[in-house]
GROMACS .gro file of C-alpha atoms in nm:
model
  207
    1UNK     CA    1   0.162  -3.173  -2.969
    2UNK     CA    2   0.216  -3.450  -2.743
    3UNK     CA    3  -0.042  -3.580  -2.508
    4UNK     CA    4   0.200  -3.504  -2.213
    5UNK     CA    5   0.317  -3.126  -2.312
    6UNK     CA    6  -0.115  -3.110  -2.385
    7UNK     CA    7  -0.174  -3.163  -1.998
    8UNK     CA    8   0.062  -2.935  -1.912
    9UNK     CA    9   0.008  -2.670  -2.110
   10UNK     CA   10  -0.386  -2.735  -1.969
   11UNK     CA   11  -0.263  -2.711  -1.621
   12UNK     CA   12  -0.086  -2.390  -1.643
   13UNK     CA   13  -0.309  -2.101  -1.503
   14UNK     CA   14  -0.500  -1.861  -1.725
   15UNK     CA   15  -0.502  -1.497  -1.731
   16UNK     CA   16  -0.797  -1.493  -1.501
   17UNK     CA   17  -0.666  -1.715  -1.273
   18UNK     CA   18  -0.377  -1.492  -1.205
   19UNK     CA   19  -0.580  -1.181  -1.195
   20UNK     CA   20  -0.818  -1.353  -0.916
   21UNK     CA   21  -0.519  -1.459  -0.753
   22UNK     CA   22  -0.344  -1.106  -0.723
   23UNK     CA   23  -0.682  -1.011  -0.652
   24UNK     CA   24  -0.779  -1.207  -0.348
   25UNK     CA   25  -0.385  -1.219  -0.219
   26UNK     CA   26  -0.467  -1.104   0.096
   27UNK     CA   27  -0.712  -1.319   0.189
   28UNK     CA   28  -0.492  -1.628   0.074
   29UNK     CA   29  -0.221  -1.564   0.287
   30UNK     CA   30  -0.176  -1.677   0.636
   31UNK     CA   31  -0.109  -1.432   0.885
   32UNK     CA   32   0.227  -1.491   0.956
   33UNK     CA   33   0.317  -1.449   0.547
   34UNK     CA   34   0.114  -1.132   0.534
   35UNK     CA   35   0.284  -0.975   0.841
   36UNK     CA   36   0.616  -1.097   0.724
   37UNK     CA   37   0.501  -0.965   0.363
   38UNK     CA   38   0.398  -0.647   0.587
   39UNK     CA   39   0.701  -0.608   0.791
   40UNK     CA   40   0.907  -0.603   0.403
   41UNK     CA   41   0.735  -0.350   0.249
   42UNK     CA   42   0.815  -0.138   0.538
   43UNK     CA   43   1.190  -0.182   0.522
   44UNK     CA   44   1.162  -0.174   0.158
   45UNK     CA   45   1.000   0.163   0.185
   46UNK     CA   46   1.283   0.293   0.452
   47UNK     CA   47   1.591   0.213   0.288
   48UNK     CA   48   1.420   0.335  -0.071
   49UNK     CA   49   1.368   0.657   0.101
   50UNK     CA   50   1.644   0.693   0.293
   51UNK     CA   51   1.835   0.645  -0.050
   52UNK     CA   52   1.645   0.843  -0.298
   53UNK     CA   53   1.593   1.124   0.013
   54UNK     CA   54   1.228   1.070   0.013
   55UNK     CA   55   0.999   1.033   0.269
   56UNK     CA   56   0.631   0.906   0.317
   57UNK     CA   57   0.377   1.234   0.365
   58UNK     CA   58   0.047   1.026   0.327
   59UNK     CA   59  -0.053   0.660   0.304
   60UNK     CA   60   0.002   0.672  -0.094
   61UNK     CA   61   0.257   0.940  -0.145
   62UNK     CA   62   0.642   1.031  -0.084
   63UNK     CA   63   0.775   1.367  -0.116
   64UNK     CA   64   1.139   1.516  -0.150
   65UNK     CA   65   1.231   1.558   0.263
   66UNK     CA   66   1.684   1.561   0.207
   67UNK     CA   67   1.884   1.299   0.432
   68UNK     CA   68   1.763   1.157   0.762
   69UNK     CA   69   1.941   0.881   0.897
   70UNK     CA   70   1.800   0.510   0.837
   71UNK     CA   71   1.655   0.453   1.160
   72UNK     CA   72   1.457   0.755   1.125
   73UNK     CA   73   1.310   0.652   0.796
   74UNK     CA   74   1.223   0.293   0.959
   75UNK     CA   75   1.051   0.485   1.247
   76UNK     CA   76   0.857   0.677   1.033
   77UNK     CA   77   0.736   0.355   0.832
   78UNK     CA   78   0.678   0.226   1.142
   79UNK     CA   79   0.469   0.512   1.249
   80UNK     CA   80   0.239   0.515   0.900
   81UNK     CA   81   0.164   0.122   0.895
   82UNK     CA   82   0.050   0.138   1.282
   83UNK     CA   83  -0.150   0.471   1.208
   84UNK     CA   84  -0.289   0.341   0.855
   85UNK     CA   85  -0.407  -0.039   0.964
   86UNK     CA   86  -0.507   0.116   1.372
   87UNK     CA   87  -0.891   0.214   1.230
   88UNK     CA   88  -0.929  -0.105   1.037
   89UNK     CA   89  -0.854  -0.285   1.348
   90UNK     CA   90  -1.153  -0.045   1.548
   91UNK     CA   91  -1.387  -0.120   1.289
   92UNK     CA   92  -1.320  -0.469   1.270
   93UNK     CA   93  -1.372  -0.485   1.644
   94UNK     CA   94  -1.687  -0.351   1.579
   95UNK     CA   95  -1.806  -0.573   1.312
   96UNK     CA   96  -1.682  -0.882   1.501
   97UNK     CA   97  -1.599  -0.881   1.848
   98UNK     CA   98  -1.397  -1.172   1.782
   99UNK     CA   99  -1.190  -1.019   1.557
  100UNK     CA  100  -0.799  -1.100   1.583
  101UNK     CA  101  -0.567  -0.760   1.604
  102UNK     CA  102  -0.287  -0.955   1.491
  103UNK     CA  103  -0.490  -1.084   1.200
  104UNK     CA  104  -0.620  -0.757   1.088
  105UNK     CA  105  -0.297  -0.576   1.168
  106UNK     CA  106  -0.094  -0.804   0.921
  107UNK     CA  107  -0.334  -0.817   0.696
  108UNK     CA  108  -0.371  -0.453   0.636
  109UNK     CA  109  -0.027  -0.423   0.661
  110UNK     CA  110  -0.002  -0.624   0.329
  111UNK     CA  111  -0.244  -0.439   0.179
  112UNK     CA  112  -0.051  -0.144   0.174
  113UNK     CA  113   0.208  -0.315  -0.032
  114UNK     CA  114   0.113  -0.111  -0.356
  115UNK     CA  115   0.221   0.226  -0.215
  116UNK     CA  116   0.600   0.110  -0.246
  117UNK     CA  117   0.558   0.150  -0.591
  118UNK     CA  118   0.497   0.554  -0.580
  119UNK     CA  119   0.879   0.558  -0.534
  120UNK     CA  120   0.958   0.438  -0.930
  121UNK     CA  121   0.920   0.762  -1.041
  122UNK     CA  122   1.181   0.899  -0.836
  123UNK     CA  123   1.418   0.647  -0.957
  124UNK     CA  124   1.382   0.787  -1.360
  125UNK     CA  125   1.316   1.156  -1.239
  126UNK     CA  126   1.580   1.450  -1.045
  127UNK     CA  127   1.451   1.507  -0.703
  128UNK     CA  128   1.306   1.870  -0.785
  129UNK     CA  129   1.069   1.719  -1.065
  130UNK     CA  130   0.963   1.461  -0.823
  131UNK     CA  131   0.855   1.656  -0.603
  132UNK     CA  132   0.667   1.910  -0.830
  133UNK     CA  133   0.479   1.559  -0.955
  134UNK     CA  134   0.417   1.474  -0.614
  135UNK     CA  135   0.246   1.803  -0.534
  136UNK     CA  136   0.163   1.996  -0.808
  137UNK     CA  137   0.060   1.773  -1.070
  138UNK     CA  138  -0.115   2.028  -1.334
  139UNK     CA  139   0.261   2.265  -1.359
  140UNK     CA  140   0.379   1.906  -1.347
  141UNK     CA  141   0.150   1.859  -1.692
  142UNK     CA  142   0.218   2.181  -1.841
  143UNK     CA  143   0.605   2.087  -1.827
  144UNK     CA  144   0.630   1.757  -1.891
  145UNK     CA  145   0.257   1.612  -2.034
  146UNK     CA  146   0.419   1.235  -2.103
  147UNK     CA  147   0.579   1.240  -1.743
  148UNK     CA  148   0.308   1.367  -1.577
  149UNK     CA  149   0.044   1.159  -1.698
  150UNK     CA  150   0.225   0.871  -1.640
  151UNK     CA  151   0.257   0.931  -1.305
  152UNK     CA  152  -0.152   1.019  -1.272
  153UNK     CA  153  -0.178   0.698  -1.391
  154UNK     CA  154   0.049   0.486  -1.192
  155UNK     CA  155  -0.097   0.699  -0.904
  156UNK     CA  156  -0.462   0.576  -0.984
  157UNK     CA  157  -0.311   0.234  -1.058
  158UNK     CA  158  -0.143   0.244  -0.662
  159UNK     CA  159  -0.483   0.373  -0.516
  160UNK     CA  160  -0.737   0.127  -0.643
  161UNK     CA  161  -0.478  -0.147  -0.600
  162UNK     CA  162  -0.445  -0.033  -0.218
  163UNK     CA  163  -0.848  -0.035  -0.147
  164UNK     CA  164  -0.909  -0.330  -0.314
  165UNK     CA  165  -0.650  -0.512  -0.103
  166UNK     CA  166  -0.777  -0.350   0.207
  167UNK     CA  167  -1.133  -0.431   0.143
  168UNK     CA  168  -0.993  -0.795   0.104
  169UNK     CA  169  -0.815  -0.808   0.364
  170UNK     CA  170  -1.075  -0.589   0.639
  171UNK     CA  171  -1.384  -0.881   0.470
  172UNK     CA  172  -1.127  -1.169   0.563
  173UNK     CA  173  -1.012  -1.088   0.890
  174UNK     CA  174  -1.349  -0.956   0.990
  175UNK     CA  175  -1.521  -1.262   0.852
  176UNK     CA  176  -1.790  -1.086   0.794
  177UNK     CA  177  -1.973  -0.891   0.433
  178UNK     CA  178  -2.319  -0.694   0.415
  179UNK     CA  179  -2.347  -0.295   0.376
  180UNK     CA  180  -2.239  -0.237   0.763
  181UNK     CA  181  -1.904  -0.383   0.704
  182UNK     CA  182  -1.893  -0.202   0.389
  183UNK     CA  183  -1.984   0.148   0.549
  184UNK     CA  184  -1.740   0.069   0.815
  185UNK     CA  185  -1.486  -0.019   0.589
  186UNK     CA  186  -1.530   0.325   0.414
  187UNK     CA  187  -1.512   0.508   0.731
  188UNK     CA  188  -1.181   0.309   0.846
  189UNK     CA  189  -1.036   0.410   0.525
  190UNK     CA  190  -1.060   0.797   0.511
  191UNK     CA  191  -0.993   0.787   0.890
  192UNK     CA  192  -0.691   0.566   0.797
  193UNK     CA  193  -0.599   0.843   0.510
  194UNK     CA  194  -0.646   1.112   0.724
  195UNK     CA  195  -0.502   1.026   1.061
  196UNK     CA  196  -0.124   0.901   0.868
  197UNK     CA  197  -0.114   1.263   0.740
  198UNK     CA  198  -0.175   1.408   1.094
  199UNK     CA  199   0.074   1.171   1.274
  200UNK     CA  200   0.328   1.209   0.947
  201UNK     CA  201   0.293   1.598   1.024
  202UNK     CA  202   0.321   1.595   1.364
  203UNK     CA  203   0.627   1.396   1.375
  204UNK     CA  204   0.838   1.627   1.086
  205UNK     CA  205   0.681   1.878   1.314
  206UNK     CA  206   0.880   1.781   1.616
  207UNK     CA  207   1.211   1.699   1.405
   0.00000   0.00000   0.00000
């Protein structure tokens, strides 16, 4: 091997690097990429469900909901990333009182990139078994063991991958570490998990 394809086969990054790089991608953006990032993953989550006829119920999941016009899937999207990354923003107020709300807003917002990927299964699935994944999981098993357990697992896959981003991203734009911004971070996340469910409920409610 040549002394020049030696240097860059050296440069090129290792496994590791790439893994601490997906890792920490929230704090390595700036805030403008991460809300434009942010802003995608919305869309991309609209038209997916407005063509598949899925919409969000919960900050990880989609279920089977029939047509609604576009603008009513972007609305909703719109509705779950303002509800989801609204406590991280409290509690990062709290932590630091100097704190940016756009910073922590787009930041979150990125975070919750992963959850886009909860609608592959409804790409290589009909509509009916989708939904019986989505909400029953163990009939789900007992018809269809290979298809159900991959779908536990991409759903484990989604949910670590969305905490660890948000824990990222609530450390950076907080600027802050220590067990209170750790507590608070738990907090802001099952308030976060609970409160999209309520709003997501409320507005079917009142279509």
């Amino acid at each position: 091997m040549s002394e020049e394809r030696r240097t860059k086969v050296a440069s090129l990054p290792s496994l590791k690097d790439i893994f601490k790089s997906v890792v920490s991608r929230p704090a390595g953006n700036t805030t403008r990429n991460a809300l434009m990032w942010g802003v995608a993953w919305l869309i991309i989550s609209a038209i997916g469900g407005w063509h598949l006829h899925l919409a969000p119920t919960s900050a990880l999941g989609y279920d089977l909901f029939g047509y609604m016009p576009l603008l009513w899937h972007l609305a909703i999207n719109v509705a779950l990333g303002i509800t989801f990354t609204l406590p991280f923003i409290l509690a990062a107020l709290i932590v630091n009182h100097q704190a940016s709300v756009v910073e922590t807003f787009s930041r979150l917002l990125f975070a919750h990139w992963p959850a886009v990927l909860m609608l592959l299964p409804a790409m290589t699935v009909s509509g009916d078994r989708y939904a019986l994944l989505n909400n029953n999981l163990r009939v789900a098993f007992e018809l269809d063991a290979t298809s159900a357990t991959l779908f536990a697992l991409l759903l484990a896959v989604v949910v670590v991958w969305i905490v660890r981003w948000a824990y990222v991203a609530f450390r950076k734009a907080t600027q802050r570490g220590g067990y209170v911004m750790l507590m608070l971070f738990g907090v802001a996340l099952i308030v976060a998990a609970k409160a999209t469910e309520w709003v997501l409920q409320l507005i079917y409610g009142a279509i």
